Amino acid sequence: MSIENGTRTAIVTGGSRGIGRAIVQRLAAQGYAIVVGYAGNADEAAAAVKEATAAGAEAFAYQADVADETAVAAMFAEAESRFGGVDAVVNSAGRMFLAPVAELDLDELDALHRTNIRGTFVVAREAARRLRPGGSITLFSTSVVGTYFPTYGAYAASKGAVEALTMVLAREMRGRDVNVNTVAPGPTATDLFLDGKSEELIAQLAQANPLERLGEPRDIAEVAAFLASPAGHWVNGQVVRANGGMV
């Protein structure tokens, strides 16, 4: 199966849960063949595949640590073997750890940066080597890079690196007909975001934007799916802050 017969293929890392899973569902509805990349939860990955196939897509799950270049290369190779090539890569895999800078556990910092920085570079590097013309690379940051909330220092720093990479990679893809963008969500109702937060804090964050609610995974999936689609191909080298108007 290949782009010549009208079918596009997407790899979505972090595709078993949260925003990544919503992106899998959205791209499946758009007719993509899907690779659900996941780190460890095989049951959730299988459920994401089941949802994609119920929408009419061909899909399979592949376990790969995004920071492991051998595993990521094997995931891309498997996608090419099954579907003929890769057209869209959405790297939504990520790790969050919150602490004041003065109290930060450096082991947690290393683990966070391994996934969010090294993992992004590994996936982006493989995508840059393999994507077919007309393809798309969509990375993930966070609106906290601009809101500067306390305790988010390590997480925001890791995502700042992703934003710095975005235009550089877009320019390096000159002549390849591949666009590169980053989505930077605001507070979004996922397990990753909600974990450890009080009801009071969640309510406060929901009121921080003019639309006065938390984002939903489907809100972010719509943005990512647009950027990955032919309709969004003219958008290139951009960081899109999908956050309801949060300053």
Tab-separated table of C-alpha atoms in Angstrom:
chain	number	residue	atom	x	y	z
A	1	MET	CA	0.000	0.000	0.000
A	2	SER	CA	1.443	3.400	-0.932
A	3	ILE	CA	0.603	7.006	-1.535
A	4	GLU	CA	0.224	6.292	-5.256
A	5	ASN	CA	-3.077	4.521	-4.642
A	6	GLY	CA	-4.350	7.329	-2.439
A	7	THR	CA	-3.570	5.941	1.020
A	8	ARG	CA	-1.289	7.894	3.333
A	9	THR	CA	0.504	6.337	6.284
A	10	ALA	CA	1.017	7.973	9.679
A	11	ILE	CA	3.185	7.030	12.650
A	12	VAL	CA	1.880	8.449	15.935
A	13	THR	CA	4.183	8.039	18.920
A	14	GLY	CA	2.519	8.154	22.311
A	15	GLY	CA	-0.497	6.879	20.416
A	16	SER	CA	-1.931	4.637	23.107
A	17	ARG	CA	-3.227	7.353	25.465
A	18	GLY	CA	-4.314	10.956	25.815
A	19	ILE	CA	-3.649	13.388	22.993
A	20	GLY	CA	-1.778	10.794	20.941
A	21	ARG	CA	-4.717	8.416	21.015
A	22	ALA	CA	-7.089	11.182	19.949
A	23	ILE	CA	-4.737	11.907	17.043
A	24	VAL	CA	-4.794	8.232	16.054
A	25	GLN	CA	-8.594	8.355	15.975
A	26	ARG	CA	-8.646	11.564	13.944
A	27	LEU	CA	-6.121	10.405	11.361
A	28	ALA	CA	-7.890	7.069	11.059
A	29	ALA	CA	-11.095	8.944	10.287
A	30	GLN	CA	-9.190	10.838	7.577
A	31	GLY	CA	-8.247	7.559	5.907
A	32	TYR	CA	-4.644	7.140	7.014
A	33	ALA	CA	-3.072	3.777	7.671
A	34	ILE	CA	-1.808	4.090	11.243
A	35	VAL	CA	1.145	2.902	13.289
A	36	VAL	CA	0.370	3.324	16.987
A	37	GLY	CA	3.732	3.820	18.665
A	38	TYR	CA	3.734	3.121	22.389
A	39	ALA	CA	6.221	2.767	25.217
A	40	GLY	CA	4.797	0.132	27.522
A	41	ASN	CA	1.022	-0.269	27.782
A	42	ALA	CA	0.201	-2.943	25.224
A	43	ASP	CA	-3.455	-3.148	26.244
A	44	GLU	CA	-4.054	0.553	25.663
A	45	ALA	CA	-2.171	0.378	22.361
A	46	ALA	CA	-4.327	-2.550	21.260
A	47	ALA	CA	-7.434	-0.562	22.182
A	48	ALA	CA	-6.194	2.378	20.084
A	49	VAL	CA	-5.653	0.034	17.134
A	50	LYS	CA	-9.146	-1.390	17.583
A	51	GLU	CA	-10.617	2.126	17.503
A	52	ALA	CA	-8.669	2.953	14.355
A	53	THR	CA	-9.777	-0.199	12.552
A	54	ALA	CA	-13.377	0.438	13.614
A	55	ALA	CA	-13.052	3.759	11.759
A	56	GLY	CA	-12.033	1.848	8.635
A	57	ALA	CA	-8.256	2.278	8.867
A	58	GLU	CA	-5.541	-0.316	8.643
A	59	ALA	CA	-3.509	-0.091	11.839
A	60	PHE	CA	-1.026	-1.879	14.039
A	61	ALA	CA	0.775	-1.143	17.303
A	62	TYR	CA	4.552	-1.041	17.700
A	63	GLN	CA	6.423	-0.831	20.992
A	64	ALA	CA	9.373	1.544	20.842
A	65	ASP	CA	11.120	3.852	23.276
A	66	VAL	CA	11.324	7.084	21.273
A	67	ALA	CA	14.825	7.729	22.641
A	68	ASP	CA	16.083	4.367	21.334
A	69	GLU	CA	17.249	4.962	17.769
A	70	THR	CA	17.368	1.254	16.920
A	71	ALA	CA	13.777	0.672	18.042
A	72	VAL	CA	12.528	3.799	16.252
A	73	ALA	CA	14.275	2.822	13.010
A	74	ALA	CA	12.704	-0.630	13.262
A	75	MET	CA	9.259	0.936	13.736
A	76	PHE	CA	9.679	3.009	10.580
A	77	ALA	CA	10.956	-0.034	8.682
A	78	GLU	CA	7.917	-2.044	9.749
A	79	ALA	CA	5.602	0.756	8.600
A	80	GLU	CA	7.343	0.809	5.222
A	81	SER	CA	7.145	-2.970	4.945
A	82	ARG	CA	3.421	-3.098	5.681
A	83	PHE	CA	2.211	0.086	4.020
A	84	GLY	CA	4.840	0.970	1.413
A	85	GLY	CA	6.138	4.161	3.020
A	86	VAL	CA	5.531	6.840	5.649
A	87	ASP	CA	3.841	10.186	4.979
A	88	ALA	CA	3.080	11.720	8.382
A	89	VAL	CA	4.877	11.479	11.705
A	90	VAL	CA	3.334	12.897	14.868
A	91	ASN	CA	5.618	12.684	17.887
A	92	SER	CA	3.238	13.080	20.806
A	93	ALA	CA	5.220	10.866	23.196
A	94	GLY	CA	6.332	12.867	26.207
A	95	ARG	CA	7.188	12.865	29.885
A	96	MET	CA	6.302	15.422	32.572
A	97	PHE	CA	7.876	16.029	35.957
A	98	LEU	CA	7.103	19.090	38.067
A	99	ALA	CA	9.278	20.547	40.818
A	100	PRO	CA	10.816	23.886	41.772
A	101	VAL	CA	14.275	24.253	40.292
A	102	ALA	CA	15.842	24.323	43.785
A	103	GLU	CA	14.269	20.944	44.601
A	104	LEU	CA	14.684	19.234	41.236
A	105	ASP	CA	15.873	15.626	41.270
A	106	LEU	CA	18.496	15.466	38.521
A	107	ASP	CA	17.660	11.842	37.773
A	108	GLU	CA	14.132	13.000	36.952
A	109	LEU	CA	15.606	15.786	34.822
A	110	ASP	CA	17.680	13.282	32.865
A	111	ALA	CA	14.697	10.976	32.328
A	112	LEU	CA	12.504	13.872	31.224
A	113	HIS	CA	15.080	15.188	28.788
A	114	ARG	CA	15.779	11.703	27.453
A	115	THR	CA	12.178	11.389	26.293
A	116	ASN	CA	11.341	14.981	25.426
A	117	ILE	CA	14.612	16.103	23.810
A	118	ARG	CA	16.508	13.005	22.725
A	119	GLY	CA	13.255	11.212	21.838
A	120	THR	CA	12.086	14.114	19.708
A	121	PHE	CA	15.422	14.273	17.894
A	122	VAL	CA	15.481	10.512	17.295
A	123	VAL	CA	11.965	10.464	15.834
A	124	ALA	CA	12.535	13.647	13.828
A	125	ARG	CA	15.831	12.314	12.470
A	126	GLU	CA	14.235	9.087	11.285
A	127	ALA	CA	11.322	10.981	9.768
A	128	ALA	CA	13.697	13.342	7.965
A	129	ARG	CA	15.492	10.367	6.451
A	130	ARG	CA	12.430	8.423	5.360
A	131	LEU	CA	9.349	10.548	4.680
A	132	ARG	CA	7.948	10.543	1.167
A	133	PRO	CA	7.413	13.807	-0.747
A	134	GLY	CA	4.288	15.559	0.472
A	135	GLY	CA	4.960	14.313	3.988
A	136	SER	CA	4.657	16.018	7.348
A	137	ILE	CA	6.465	16.051	10.696
A	138	THR	CA	4.484	17.280	13.697
A	139	LEU	CA	6.251	17.659	17.045
A	140	PHE	CA	4.886	18.593	20.472
A	141	SER	CA	5.755	21.361	22.888
A	142	THR	CA	3.685	23.067	25.590
A	143	SER	CA	2.199	26.517	26.097
A	144	VAL	CA	4.057	26.626	29.425
A	145	VAL	CA	7.094	27.644	27.368
A	146	GLY	CA	5.320	31.017	27.209
A	147	THR	CA	3.323	31.091	30.466
A	148	TYR	CA	6.281	30.273	32.750
A	149	PHE	CA	4.294	28.570	35.526
A	150	PRO	CA	6.339	27.745	38.652
A	151	THR	CA	7.456	24.104	39.002
A	152	TYR	CA	7.412	23.636	35.209
A	153	GLY	CA	11.038	24.693	34.704
A	154	ALA	CA	12.484	21.342	33.653
A	155	TYR	CA	9.495	20.416	31.514
A	156	ALA	CA	9.334	23.823	29.802
A	157	ALA	CA	13.081	23.761	29.176
A	158	SER	CA	12.811	20.391	27.444
A	159	LYS	CA	9.967	21.617	25.267
A	160	GLY	CA	11.790	24.862	24.483
A	161	ALA	CA	14.361	22.665	22.772
A	162	VAL	CA	11.614	21.197	20.589
A	163	GLU	CA	10.480	24.669	19.562
A	164	ALA	CA	14.042	25.642	18.663
A	165	LEU	CA	14.322	22.543	16.481
A	166	THR	CA	11.135	23.228	14.524
A	167	MET	CA	12.206	25.931	12.068
A	168	VAL	CA	15.727	24.527	11.789
A	169	LEU	CA	14.373	21.169	10.637
A	170	ALA	CA	11.810	22.815	8.356
A	171	ARG	CA	14.648	24.628	6.589
A	172	GLU	CA	16.751	21.481	6.415
A	173	MET	CA	13.876	19.762	4.597
A	174	ARG	CA	14.099	22.264	1.727
A	175	GLY	CA	13.491	20.510	-1.582
A	176	ARG	CA	11.844	17.486	0.049
A	177	ASP	CA	8.253	18.808	0.069
A	178	VAL	CA	7.939	17.959	3.793
A	179	ASN	CA	6.523	20.441	6.289
A	180	VAL	CA	7.596	20.571	9.949
A	181	ASN	CA	5.522	22.116	12.736
A	182	THR	CA	5.060	21.913	16.487
A	183	VAL	CA	1.809	21.945	18.448
A	184	ALA	CA	2.008	23.557	21.908
A	185	PRO	CA	-1.124	22.660	23.883
A	186	GLY	CA	-2.365	24.538	26.909
A	187	PRO	CA	-3.895	22.722	29.884
A	188	THR	CA	-5.602	19.650	28.425
A	189	ALA	CA	-7.663	17.060	30.270
A	190	THR	CA	-5.362	14.062	29.982
A	191	ASP	CA	-4.129	11.695	32.679
A	192	LEU	CA	-0.645	13.197	32.289
A	193	PHE	CA	-1.946	16.691	33.015
A	194	LEU	CA	-4.481	15.836	35.738
A	195	ASP	CA	-2.201	13.564	37.769
A	196	GLY	CA	-1.328	15.072	41.156
A	197	LYS	CA	-3.294	18.302	40.706
A	198	SER	CA	-5.951	19.465	43.159
A	199	GLU	CA	-9.495	20.251	42.029
A	200	GLU	CA	-8.829	23.877	42.930
A	201	LEU	CA	-5.749	24.072	40.723
A	202	ILE	CA	-7.524	22.356	37.824
A	203	ALA	CA	-10.391	24.838	38.080
A	204	GLN	CA	-7.930	27.739	38.187
A	205	LEU	CA	-6.155	26.519	35.070
A	206	ALA	CA	-9.460	25.992	33.282
A	207	GLN	CA	-10.245	29.688	33.820
A	208	ALA	CA	-6.860	30.870	32.553
A	209	ASN	CA	-8.027	31.226	28.950
A	210	PRO	CA	-10.949	33.258	27.533
A	211	LEU	CA	-12.862	30.097	26.575
A	212	GLU	CA	-12.877	29.167	30.282
A	213	ARG	CA	-12.355	25.428	30.025
A	214	LEU	CA	-9.624	22.866	29.783
A	215	GLY	CA	-8.737	21.637	26.351
A	216	GLU	CA	-9.864	18.164	25.388
A	217	PRO	CA	-7.606	15.701	23.570
A	218	ARG	CA	-9.829	16.008	20.502
A	219	ASP	CA	-9.178	19.783	20.388
A	220	ILE	CA	-5.457	19.173	20.037
A	221	ALA	CA	-5.971	16.240	17.673
A	222	GLU	CA	-7.840	18.473	15.227
A	223	VAL	CA	-4.886	20.873	15.073
A	224	ALA	CA	-2.298	18.102	14.696
A	225	ALA	CA	-4.342	16.300	12.046
A	226	PHE	CA	-4.714	19.509	10.037
A	227	LEU	CA	-0.962	20.179	10.092
A	228	ALA	CA	-0.276	16.589	9.020
A	229	SER	CA	-2.809	16.677	6.198
A	230	PRO	CA	-2.402	17.940	2.628
A	231	ALA	CA	-4.746	20.806	3.579
A	232	GLY	CA	-2.240	22.027	6.178
A	233	HIS	CA	0.882	21.506	4.109
A	234	TRP	CA	1.493	25.223	3.471
A	235	VAL	CA	1.923	25.778	7.223
A	236	ASN	CA	5.605	25.168	7.840
A	237	GLY	CA	8.165	25.890	10.554
A	238	GLN	CA	5.508	27.097	12.996
A	239	VAL	CA	4.739	26.591	16.684
A	240	VAL	CA	0.957	26.547	17.051
A	241	ARG	CA	-0.248	27.354	20.569
A	242	ALA	CA	-3.516	25.449	20.879
A	243	ASN	CA	-4.581	26.760	24.275
A	244	GLY	CA	-7.901	28.591	24.069
A	245	GLY	CA	-6.240	32.015	24.115
A	246	MET	CA	-4.054	31.602	27.206
A	247	VAL	CA	-1.403	34.325	27.349
